[in-house]
Amino acid sequence: MNVSRLHILLILLGAMLINQQDLKGQSSHAAFQFVDHPSYTRLASLGGVNITAQSDPLMFLSNPALLDSSNLFHPALHYLNFPGGINAATLGYSFSGFSNGIIGVGIQYFNYGELQGFDDLGLPTGGFLANEFAISTSYARQTGIFNYGGSIKLMGSVLDSFQAYAIAFDFGVNYQHPAQDLTLAINLRNLGFNVKNYIDEQNLQLPTDVRIGASFKPEHAPFRFHLTLRNLQAREMDFYNPNIIDENQRNSIGASIFRRAVFGVEIIPSEYFNLQMGYNHLIRREFDTTIGAGSAGFTGGLAFKMKQFEFSYARMFYHVPGGSNVIGVSSIINNKKRSF
């Protein structure tokens, strides 16, 4: 068995383990879900879920197989402003590793600001701080037409005096067509274990996920299409919009597939400018209201290069009044020219 097939087999075995963990963890409490929030521009602008967008120094946080030589020595810092006073910062950097591989390091930090505490009787107990973080180290290597990679993450959550920590692993394999701009990917996320729970004997469930994706750019066309399917390990989605009262609409095969699908498109008029748009049907359904969903579920962004820097911006819509903004900057400190 060659190296590429071995890593694909490991991915599939990991997916089976995730499925078992998902089934056994129905009574546990979900935690560390911040790690999958799109806190950097390329991911945010393409619908919030993507495992095939290349040429970006932070996308390895979504899929470690996206580490590639075009992003070496490109430090990146992105800032997310979320409704409700929530702020997040994401940092990333990649460099040459052992055995002709690439190593990436990243930090995701979420600050929820000061929250108000109350006792069992509803009396105020004063304010407290809440924040969460993930520190990731990734390694990727190319073997022929396959890129494969893995990540290890330390995740932490601090809510006043309560703290929780976990170790998680990501694995990814990407296939690159030798003649066309076609990428196929499979990604296994957040398979791991808790190191410390908020309280004793509490069972926290990691946001484990199995994803597959594809991207395709027609020859000579200035655009690239993306499709990602997530939560493939789950028999049914665990969350529904309460406004949907039609059980057939909730449980139909088509609706189940569409809730898992995220669409994206990149428009590339030049090597110095890039536009992105995305659509996340699950977000649109979950934020639908009696007066409509507005722009919920739609995303958009842009990126442009200027000398040694790349600047980017993304907008994610969650409800009728508005959404969140992400801005980012990366520096091409090795003076190596790259295109989108």
CSV table of C-alpha atoms in Angstrom, one decimal:
chain,number,residue,atom,x,y,z
A,1,MET,CA,0.0,0.0,0.0
A,2,ASN,CA,1.5,3.4,-1.0
A,3,VAL,CA,1.7,6.4,1.3
A,4,SER,CA,-1.2,8.3,-0.2
A,5,ARG,CA,-3.6,5.4,0.2
A,6,LEU,CA,-2.4,4.7,3.7
A,7,HIS,CA,-3.3,8.2,4.8
A,8,ILE,CA,-6.7,8.1,3.1
A,9,LEU,CA,-7.3,4.8,5.0
A,10,LEU,CA,-6.4,6.5,8.3
A,11,ILE,CA,-8.8,9.4,7.5
A,12,LEU,CA,-11.6,6.9,6.9
A,13,LEU,CA,-10.8,5.0,10.1
A,14,GLY,CA,-10.8,8.3,12.0
A,15,ALA,CA,-14.3,9.1,10.5
A,16,MET,CA,-15.6,5.8,11.9
A,17,LEU,CA,-14.2,6.7,15.3
A,18,ILE,CA,-15.9,10.1,15.1
A,19,ASN,CA,-19.2,8.5,14.3
A,20,GLN,CA,-18.9,6.3,17.3
A,21,GLN,CA,-18.0,9.2,19.5
A,22,ASP,CA,-20.9,11.2,18.1
A,23,LEU,CA,-23.4,8.4,18.9
A,24,LYS,CA,-22.1,7.9,22.4
A,25,GLY,CA,-22.0,11.6,23.2
A,26,GLN,CA,-25.6,12.5,22.7
A,27,SER,CA,-26.0,13.2,26.5
A,28,SER,CA,-22.8,15.2,26.8
A,29,HIS,CA,-22.3,18.9,26.6
A,30,ALA,CA,-20.9,20.5,23.4
A,31,ALA,CA,-17.8,22.6,24.0
A,32,PHE,CA,-15.0,24.3,22.1
A,33,GLN,CA,-17.2,25.1,19.1
A,34,PHE,CA,-15.4,28.4,18.7
A,35,VAL,CA,-12.6,26.6,16.9
A,36,ASP,CA,-14.7,26.1,13.9
A,37,HIS,CA,-15.9,29.7,13.7
A,38,PRO,CA,-14.7,31.5,10.5
A,39,SER,CA,-12.4,34.0,12.2
A,40,TYR,CA,-10.2,34.7,9.1
A,41,THR,CA,-11.3,36.3,5.8
A,42,ARG,CA,-10.9,33.6,3.2
A,43,LEU,CA,-12.9,31.1,5.2
A,44,ALA,CA,-15.5,33.7,6.2
A,45,SER,CA,-16.1,35.0,2.7
A,46,LEU,CA,-16.6,31.5,1.2
A,47,GLY,CA,-19.5,30.6,3.5
A,48,GLY,CA,-17.7,29.8,6.7
A,49,VAL,CA,-16.9,26.2,5.8
A,50,ASN,CA,-14.2,25.3,3.2
A,51,ILE,CA,-11.4,22.7,2.9
A,52,THR,CA,-10.2,23.4,-0.7
A,53,ALA,CA,-9.3,27.1,-0.9
A,54,GLN,CA,-5.6,27.4,-1.5
A,55,SER,CA,-3.1,30.2,-1.6
A,56,ASP,CA,-4.0,31.5,1.8
A,57,PRO,CA,-1.7,31.5,4.9
A,58,LEU,CA,-4.5,30.7,7.4
A,59,MET,CA,-6.6,28.1,5.6
A,60,PHE,CA,-4.5,25.3,7.1
A,61,LEU,CA,-6.5,25.9,10.3
A,62,SER,CA,-9.5,24.6,8.3
A,63,ASN,CA,-7.6,21.8,6.6
A,64,PRO,CA,-3.9,21.0,7.3
A,65,ALA,CA,-3.6,19.6,3.8
A,66,LEU,CA,-3.9,23.2,2.5
A,67,LEU,CA,-0.4,24.0,3.7
A,68,ASP,CA,1.7,24.6,0.6
A,69,SER,CA,5.0,26.2,-0.4
A,70,SER,CA,3.3,29.4,-1.8
A,71,ASN,CA,2.5,30.5,1.7
A,72,LEU,CA,5.9,30.0,3.3
A,73,PHE,CA,7.1,32.8,5.6
A,74,HIS,CA,3.8,34.7,5.2
A,75,PRO,CA,2.8,35.9,8.7
A,76,ALA,CA,-0.9,36.7,8.9
A,77,LEU,CA,-3.1,38.5,11.4
A,78,HIS,CA,-6.9,38.6,11.1
A,79,TYR,CA,-9.4,40.3,13.3
A,80,LEU,CA,-13.1,39.5,13.7
A,81,ASN,CA,-15.7,41.8,15.1
A,82,PHE,CA,-18.8,39.8,16.1
A,83,PRO,CA,-22.2,41.1,17.2
A,84,GLY,CA,-22.6,41.5,21.0
A,85,GLY,CA,-19.1,42.8,21.6
A,86,ILE,CA,-17.3,39.6,20.8
A,87,ASN,CA,-13.8,40.0,19.3
A,88,ALA,CA,-11.5,37.4,17.9
A,89,ALA,CA,-7.9,37.4,16.6
A,90,THR,CA,-6.3,34.7,14.5
A,91,LEU,CA,-2.6,34.5,13.8
A,92,GLY,CA,-0.7,32.1,11.5
A,93,TYR,CA,2.8,31.4,10.1
A,94,SER,CA,4.3,28.6,8.1
A,95,PHE,CA,7.9,27.5,7.3
A,96,SER,CA,9.8,24.6,5.8
A,97,GLY,CA,9.7,21.4,7.9
A,98,PHE,CA,11.4,18.0,7.9
A,99,SER,CA,11.3,15.5,5.1
A,100,ASN,CA,10.4,18.2,2.5
A,101,GLY,CA,7.2,19.0,4.5
A,102,ILE,CA,5.7,22.3,5.7
A,103,ILE,CA,5.0,23.3,9.3
A,104,GLY,CA,2.3,25.8,10.2
A,105,VAL,CA,1.6,27.3,13.6
A,106,GLY,CA,-1.6,29.2,14.4
A,107,ILE,CA,-3.4,30.8,17.3
A,108,GLN,CA,-7.2,31.5,17.5
A,109,TYR,CA,-8.3,33.7,20.4
A,110,PHE,CA,-11.9,34.7,21.3
A,111,ASN,CA,-12.7,37.4,23.8
A,112,TYR,CA,-16.3,37.5,24.9
A,113,GLY,CA,-15.8,40.6,27.0
A,114,GLU,CA,-17.3,41.1,30.5
A,115,LEU,CA,-20.5,39.1,31.2
A,116,GLN,CA,-22.9,39.6,34.1
A,117,GLY,CA,-23.2,36.8,36.7
A,118,PHE,CA,-26.3,35.8,38.7
A,119,ASP,CA,-26.9,33.4,41.5
A,120,ASP,CA,-29.6,30.8,41.8
A,121,LEU,CA,-32.1,33.4,43.0
A,122,GLY,CA,-31.4,35.7,40.0
A,123,LEU,CA,-29.5,38.2,42.1
A,124,PRO,CA,-26.4,39.8,40.4
A,125,THR,CA,-23.0,38.6,41.5
A,126,GLY,CA,-21.0,41.0,39.4
A,127,GLY,CA,-19.2,40.8,36.1
A,128,PHE,CA,-16.7,38.2,35.0
A,129,LEU,CA,-14.5,37.6,31.9
A,130,ALA,CA,-14.8,34.9,29.3
A,131,ASN,CA,-12.4,33.8,26.6
A,132,GLU,CA,-11.4,30.8,24.6
A,133,PHE,CA,-8.3,29.9,22.6
A,134,ALA,CA,-6.7,27.3,20.4
A,135,ILE,CA,-3.0,26.8,19.6
A,136,SER,CA,-2.4,24.7,16.6
A,137,THR,CA,0.7,23.0,15.0
A,138,SER,CA,0.3,21.5,11.6
A,139,TYR,CA,2.4,19.5,9.2
A,140,ALA,CA,1.8,18.8,5.5
A,141,ARG,CA,3.6,17.0,2.8
A,142,GLN,CA,3.0,16.5,-0.9
A,143,THR,CA,3.3,13.0,-2.5
A,144,GLY,CA,2.6,13.2,-6.2
A,145,ILE,CA,-0.9,14.4,-6.8
A,146,PHE,CA,-1.8,14.2,-3.1
A,147,ASN,CA,-1.3,16.7,-0.3
A,148,TYR,CA,-1.8,15.2,3.2
A,149,GLY,CA,-1.5,16.9,6.6
A,150,GLY,CA,-2.3,16.7,10.2
A,151,SER,CA,-2.7,19.1,13.1
A,152,ILE,CA,-2.6,18.9,16.9
A,153,LYS,CA,-4.5,21.6,18.9
A,154,LEU,CA,-4.6,22.7,22.5
A,155,MET,CA,-8.0,24.2,23.1
A,156,GLY,CA,-8.9,26.1,26.2
A,157,SER,CA,-12.0,27.8,27.6
A,158,VAL,CA,-12.1,30.1,30.6
A,159,LEU,CA,-15.4,31.2,32.1
A,160,ASP,CA,-14.8,33.2,35.3
A,161,SER,CA,-13.3,30.6,37.7
A,162,PHE,CA,-14.4,27.6,35.5
A,163,GLN,CA,-11.8,26.3,33.0
A,164,ALA,CA,-11.8,23.5,30.4
A,165,TYR,CA,-9.0,22.2,28.2
A,166,ALA,CA,-8.8,19.6,25.4
A,167,ILE,CA,-6.4,18.1,22.9
A,168,ALA,CA,-7.7,17.6,19.4
A,169,PHE,CA,-6.4,16.3,16.1
A,170,ASP,CA,-7.2,17.2,12.5
A,171,PHE,CA,-6.3,15.2,9.4
A,172,GLY,CA,-6.7,16.0,5.7
A,173,VAL,CA,-6.0,14.6,2.3
A,174,ASN,CA,-6.3,16.7,-0.9
A,175,TYR,CA,-6.1,15.4,-4.4
A,176,GLN,CA,-4.9,17.8,-7.1
A,177,HIS,CA,-5.7,16.9,-10.7
A,178,PRO,CA,-2.4,16.8,-12.7
A,179,ALA,CA,-3.8,18.6,-15.7
A,180,GLN,CA,-6.8,20.7,-14.5
A,181,ASP,CA,-7.5,23.1,-11.7
A,182,LEU,CA,-9.5,20.5,-9.8
A,183,THR,CA,-9.1,19.7,-6.1
A,184,LEU,CA,-10.9,17.0,-4.1
A,185,ALA,CA,-10.5,16.9,-0.4
A,186,ILE,CA,-11.5,14.9,2.7
A,187,ASN,CA,-11.1,16.4,6.2
A,188,LEU,CA,-11.5,14.9,9.7
A,189,ARG,CA,-11.7,17.5,12.4
A,190,ASN,CA,-11.4,17.8,16.2
A,191,LEU,CA,-10.9,14.1,17.1
A,192,GLY,CA,-9.5,14.1,20.6
A,193,PHE,CA,-10.1,14.1,24.3
A,194,ASN,CA,-10.7,16.4,27.3
A,195,VAL,CA,-7.9,17.2,29.6
A,196,LYS,CA,-10.0,19.2,32.1
A,197,ASN,CA,-13.7,19.8,32.3
A,198,TYR,CA,-15.5,22.9,33.8
A,199,ILE,CA,-16.7,20.8,36.7
A,200,ASP,CA,-15.8,17.3,37.9
A,201,GLU,CA,-17.5,14.3,36.2
A,202,GLN,CA,-18.8,16.5,33.4
A,203,ASN,CA,-18.6,15.0,29.9
A,204,LEU,CA,-17.7,17.7,27.3
A,205,GLN,CA,-18.1,16.7,23.7
A,206,LEU,CA,-15.6,18.1,21.1
A,207,PRO,CA,-17.1,19.4,17.8
A,208,THR,CA,-15.9,16.4,15.8
A,209,ASP,CA,-16.7,16.6,12.1
A,210,VAL,CA,-16.1,14.8,8.8
A,211,ARG,CA,-16.0,16.9,5.7
A,212,ILE,CA,-15.5,16.4,2.0
A,213,GLY,CA,-15.0,19.2,-0.6
A,214,ALA,CA,-14.2,20.0,-4.2
A,215,SER,CA,-13.1,23.1,-6.1
A,216,PHE,CA,-12.9,23.6,-9.8
A,217,LYS,CA,-11.7,26.4,-12.0
A,218,PRO,CA,-12.6,26.1,-15.7
A,219,GLU,CA,-9.7,26.7,-18.1
A,220,HIS,CA,-9.2,30.4,-18.9
A,221,ALA,CA,-12.1,31.4,-16.8
A,222,PRO,CA,-11.6,34.0,-14.1
A,223,PHE,CA,-13.6,32.2,-11.4
A,224,ARG,CA,-13.3,29.1,-9.2
A,225,PHE,CA,-16.2,27.2,-7.6
A,226,HIS,CA,-16.2,25.5,-4.2
A,227,LEU,CA,-18.5,23.0,-2.6
A,228,THR,CA,-18.1,21.6,0.9
A,229,LEU,CA,-20.2,19.0,2.8
A,230,ARG,CA,-19.8,18.9,6.5
A,231,ASN,CA,-21.2,16.9,9.5
A,232,LEU,CA,-21.2,13.8,7.4
A,233,GLN,CA,-20.7,11.6,10.5
A,234,ALA,CA,-24.1,12.7,11.9
A,235,ARG,CA,-27.3,10.8,11.0
A,236,GLU,CA,-29.3,14.0,11.4
A,237,MET,CA,-28.5,17.5,12.3
A,238,ASP,CA,-29.0,18.2,16.0
A,239,PHE,CA,-30.4,21.7,15.5
A,240,TYR,CA,-33.5,22.9,13.6
A,241,ASN,CA,-35.2,26.2,13.3
A,242,PRO,CA,-38.2,26.1,15.5
A,243,ASN,CA,-40.1,28.0,12.8
A,244,ILE,CA,-40.0,24.9,10.6
A,245,ILE,CA,-43.0,23.0,11.7
A,246,ASP,CA,-43.4,20.8,8.6
A,247,GLU,CA,-41.8,17.4,9.6
A,248,ASN,CA,-41.4,16.4,5.9
A,249,GLN,CA,-39.4,19.6,5.3
A,250,ARG,CA,-37.3,19.0,8.4
A,251,ASN,CA,-36.5,15.3,7.6
A,252,SER,CA,-36.4,15.1,3.9
A,253,ILE,CA,-33.2,13.7,2.3
A,254,GLY,CA,-32.8,16.9,0.2
A,255,ALA,CA,-33.2,19.2,3.1
A,256,SER,CA,-30.7,17.0,5.1
A,257,ILE,CA,-28.1,17.2,2.4
A,258,PHE,CA,-28.6,20.9,1.8
A,259,ARG,CA,-28.1,21.8,5.5
A,260,ARG,CA,-24.7,20.2,5.2
A,261,ALA,CA,-23.7,22.0,2.0
A,262,VAL,CA,-21.7,25.2,1.8
A,263,PHE,CA,-21.1,26.9,-1.6
A,264,GLY,CA,-18.4,29.4,-2.6
A,265,VAL,CA,-17.1,31.1,-5.6
A,266,GLU,CA,-13.9,33.1,-6.2
A,267,ILE,CA,-13.7,35.7,-8.9
A,268,ILE,CA,-10.1,36.3,-10.0
A,269,PRO,CA,-9.9,39.3,-12.5
A,270,SER,CA,-6.1,39.6,-11.8
A,271,GLU,CA,-3.3,38.1,-9.8
A,272,TYR,CA,-3.5,41.1,-7.4
A,273,PHE,CA,-7.2,41.2,-6.8
A,274,ASN,CA,-9.7,38.5,-5.7
A,275,LEU,CA,-13.4,38.6,-4.9
A,276,GLN,CA,-15.2,35.8,-2.9
A,277,MET,CA,-18.8,35.0,-2.3
A,278,GLY,CA,-20.5,32.2,-0.3
A,279,TYR,CA,-23.8,30.7,0.8
A,280,ASN,CA,-24.4,28.6,3.9
A,281,HIS,CA,-28.0,27.2,3.9
A,282,LEU,CA,-27.9,26.0,7.5
A,283,ILE,CA,-27.2,29.5,8.7
A,284,ARG,CA,-30.0,30.9,6.6
A,285,ARG,CA,-32.5,28.4,7.9
A,286,GLU,CA,-31.4,28.8,11.5
A,287,PHE,CA,-31.7,32.6,11.4
A,288,ASP,CA,-35.0,32.7,9.5
A,289,THR,CA,-37.7,34.6,11.2
A,290,THR,CA,-41.4,35.5,10.7
A,291,ILE,CA,-40.3,38.6,8.8
A,292,GLY,CA,-37.9,36.7,6.6
A,293,ALA,CA,-34.2,35.8,6.6
A,294,GLY,CA,-32.8,38.9,5.0
A,295,SER,CA,-29.3,38.3,3.8
A,296,ALA,CA,-28.6,35.5,6.4
A,297,GLY,CA,-26.4,32.8,5.1
A,298,PHE,CA,-24.7,34.9,2.5
A,299,THR,CA,-21.1,36.0,2.7
A,300,GLY,CA,-18.7,38.0,0.7
A,301,GLY,CA,-15.2,39.4,0.7
A,302,LEU,CA,-12.2,40.6,-1.2
A,303,ALA,CA,-8.4,40.5,-1.1
A,304,PHE,CA,-5.8,42.6,-2.9
A,305,LYS,CA,-2.0,42.7,-2.9
A,306,MET,CA,0.1,45.9,-2.5
A,307,LYS,CA,3.9,45.5,-2.6
A,308,GLN,CA,4.8,43.2,0.3
A,309,PHE,CA,1.4,43.0,1.9
A,310,GLU,CA,-2.0,41.4,1.2
A,311,PHE,CA,-5.1,43.0,2.7
A,312,SER,CA,-8.4,41.2,2.9
A,313,TYR,CA,-12.0,41.8,4.2
A,314,ALA,CA,-15.0,39.6,4.7
A,315,ARG,CA,-18.6,40.1,5.7
A,316,MET,CA,-20.9,37.4,7.1
A,317,PHE,CA,-24.6,38.0,7.4
A,318,TYR,CA,-26.5,36.2,10.2
A,319,HIS,CA,-29.8,38.0,10.5
A,320,VAL,CA,-31.9,40.8,9.0
A,321,PRO,CA,-30.2,43.7,10.9
A,322,GLY,CA,-26.6,42.7,10.0
A,323,GLY,CA,-23.7,40.4,10.6
A,324,SER,CA,-20.0,40.4,11.4
A,325,ASN,CA,-16.8,41.8,9.8
A,326,VAL,CA,-13.4,40.2,9.4
A,327,ILE,CA,-10.3,42.1,8.3
A,328,GLY,CA,-6.9,40.6,7.7
A,329,VAL,CA,-3.3,41.4,6.6
A,330,SER,CA,-0.4,39.2,5.7
A,331,SER,CA,3.1,40.1,4.7
A,332,ILE,CA,5.1,38.4,2.0
A,333,ILE,CA,8.4,38.8,3.8
A,334,ASN,CA,10.3,36.3,1.6
A,335,ASN,CA,9.6,38.5,-1.5
A,336,LYS,CA,8.2,35.5,-3.3
A,337,LYS,CA,5.5,36.4,-5.8
A,338,ARG,CA,2.3,34.3,-5.5
A,339,SER,CA,-1.1,34.4,-7.2
A,340,PHE,CA,-4.6,33.6,-5.9
